Short mmCIF file of C-alpha atoms in Angstrom, two decimals:
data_model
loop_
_atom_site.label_atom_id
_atom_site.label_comp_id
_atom_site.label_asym_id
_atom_site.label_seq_id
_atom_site.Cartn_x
_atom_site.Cartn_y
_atom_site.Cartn_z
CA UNK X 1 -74.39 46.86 40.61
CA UNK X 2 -75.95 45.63 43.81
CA UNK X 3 -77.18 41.91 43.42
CA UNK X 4 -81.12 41.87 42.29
CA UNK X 5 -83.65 40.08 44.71
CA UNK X 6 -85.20 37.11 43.38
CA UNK X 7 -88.29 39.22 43.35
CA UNK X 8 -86.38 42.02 41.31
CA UNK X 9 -85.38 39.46 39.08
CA UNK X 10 -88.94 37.73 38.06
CA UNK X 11 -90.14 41.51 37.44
CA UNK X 12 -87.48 41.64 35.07
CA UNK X 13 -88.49 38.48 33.36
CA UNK X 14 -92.21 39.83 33.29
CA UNK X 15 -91.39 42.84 32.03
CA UNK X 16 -89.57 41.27 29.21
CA UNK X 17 -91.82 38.20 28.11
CA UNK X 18 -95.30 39.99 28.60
CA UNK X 19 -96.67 39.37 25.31
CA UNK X 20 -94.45 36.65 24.73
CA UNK X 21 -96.47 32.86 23.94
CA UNK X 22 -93.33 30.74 23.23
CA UNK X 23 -89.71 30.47 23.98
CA UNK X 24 -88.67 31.95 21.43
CA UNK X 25 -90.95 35.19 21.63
CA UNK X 26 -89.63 35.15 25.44
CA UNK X 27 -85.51 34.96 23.81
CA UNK X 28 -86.61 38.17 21.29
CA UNK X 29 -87.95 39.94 24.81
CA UNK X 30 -85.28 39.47 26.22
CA UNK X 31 -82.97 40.24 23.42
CA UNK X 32 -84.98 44.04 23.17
CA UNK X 33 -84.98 44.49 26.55
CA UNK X 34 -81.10 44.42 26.14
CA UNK X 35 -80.97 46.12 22.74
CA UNK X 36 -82.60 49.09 24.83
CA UNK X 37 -81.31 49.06 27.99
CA UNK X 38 -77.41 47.60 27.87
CA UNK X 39 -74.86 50.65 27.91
CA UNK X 40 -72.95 49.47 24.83
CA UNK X 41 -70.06 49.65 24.36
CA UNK X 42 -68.38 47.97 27.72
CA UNK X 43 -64.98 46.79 28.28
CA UNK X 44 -64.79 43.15 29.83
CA UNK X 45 -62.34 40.79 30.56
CA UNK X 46 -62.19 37.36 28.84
CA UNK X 47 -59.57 34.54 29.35
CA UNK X 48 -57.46 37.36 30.79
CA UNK X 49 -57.57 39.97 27.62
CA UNK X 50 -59.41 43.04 27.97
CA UNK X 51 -61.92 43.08 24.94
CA UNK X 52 -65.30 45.38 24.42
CA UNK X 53 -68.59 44.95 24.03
CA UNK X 54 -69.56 45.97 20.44
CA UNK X 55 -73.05 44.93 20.29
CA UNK X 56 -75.48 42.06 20.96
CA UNK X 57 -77.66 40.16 18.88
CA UNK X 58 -79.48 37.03 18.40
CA UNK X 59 -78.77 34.38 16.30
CA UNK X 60 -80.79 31.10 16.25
CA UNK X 61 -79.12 28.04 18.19
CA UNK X 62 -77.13 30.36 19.59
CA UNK X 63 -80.10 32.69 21.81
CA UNK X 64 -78.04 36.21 22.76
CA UNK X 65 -74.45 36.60 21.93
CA UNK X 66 -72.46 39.77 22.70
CA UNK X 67 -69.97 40.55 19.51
CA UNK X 68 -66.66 41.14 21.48
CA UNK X 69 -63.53 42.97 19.88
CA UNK X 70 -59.53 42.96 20.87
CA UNK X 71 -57.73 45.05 18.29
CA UNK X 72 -58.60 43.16 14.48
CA UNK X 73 -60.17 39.82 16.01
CA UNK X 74 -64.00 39.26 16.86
CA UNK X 75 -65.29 36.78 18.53
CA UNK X 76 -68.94 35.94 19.49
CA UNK X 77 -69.30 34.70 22.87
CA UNK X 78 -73.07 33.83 24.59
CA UNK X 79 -74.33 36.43 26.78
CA UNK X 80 -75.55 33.31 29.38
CA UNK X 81 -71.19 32.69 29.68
CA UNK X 82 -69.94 36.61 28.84
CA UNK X 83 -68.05 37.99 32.11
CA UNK X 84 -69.60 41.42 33.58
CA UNK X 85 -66.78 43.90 34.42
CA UNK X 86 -66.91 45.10 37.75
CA UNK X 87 -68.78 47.91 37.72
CA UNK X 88 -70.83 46.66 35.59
CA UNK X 89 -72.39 48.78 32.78
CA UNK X 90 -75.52 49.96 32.57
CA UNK X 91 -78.64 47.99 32.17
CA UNK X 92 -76.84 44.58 33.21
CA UNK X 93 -79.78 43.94 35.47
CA UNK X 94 -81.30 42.64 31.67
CA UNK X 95 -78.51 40.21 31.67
CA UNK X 96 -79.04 38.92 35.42
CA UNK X 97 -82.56 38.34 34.56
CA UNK X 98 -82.03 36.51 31.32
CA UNK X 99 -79.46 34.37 32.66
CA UNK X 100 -82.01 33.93 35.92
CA UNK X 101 -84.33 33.00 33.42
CA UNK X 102 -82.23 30.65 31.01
CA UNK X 103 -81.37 29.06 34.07
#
């Protein structure tokens, strides 16, 4: 995925906190806009093993985590620190933004 414009990006975040009044209306907008758009399952590396993608969800104190799986073990691991394979799947332009925006 080519790298998103910082114009690209702040449609992004518009499109996902539109009706949003708080933070935490602005983390479930985000957290749809994933839900919807993120080609799940993925493959990703992290700390050098190959894992996958399972799912995402939100959990409070926590904001987005992507539930990753290697064999028997899963691990939760925050969407704002989760490595993007290379290509990266489809609708990561959801996780750009939010990570723009958490920023």
């Amino acid at each position: 995925m080519q790298d998103l414009s910082d114009t690209q990006l702040q449609d992004l975040i518009e499109e996902a906190t539109v009706d949003a009044y708080d933070e935490d209306e602005q983390l479930t907008g985000f957290y749809t806009m994933l839900v919807d758009h993120l080609a799940i399952p993925f493959e990703t590396t992290v700390l050098g093993a190959s894992v996958t993608v399972d799912s995402v969800d939100l959990t409070p104190g926590s904001g987005i985590i992507a539930w990753c799986s290697r064999g028997p073990h899963r691990q939760a691991i925050a969407i704002l620190d989760l490595p993007l394979p290379t290509p990266a799947p489809d609708g990561a332009e959801w996780i750009h933004a939010y990570r723009h925006w958490a920023a």
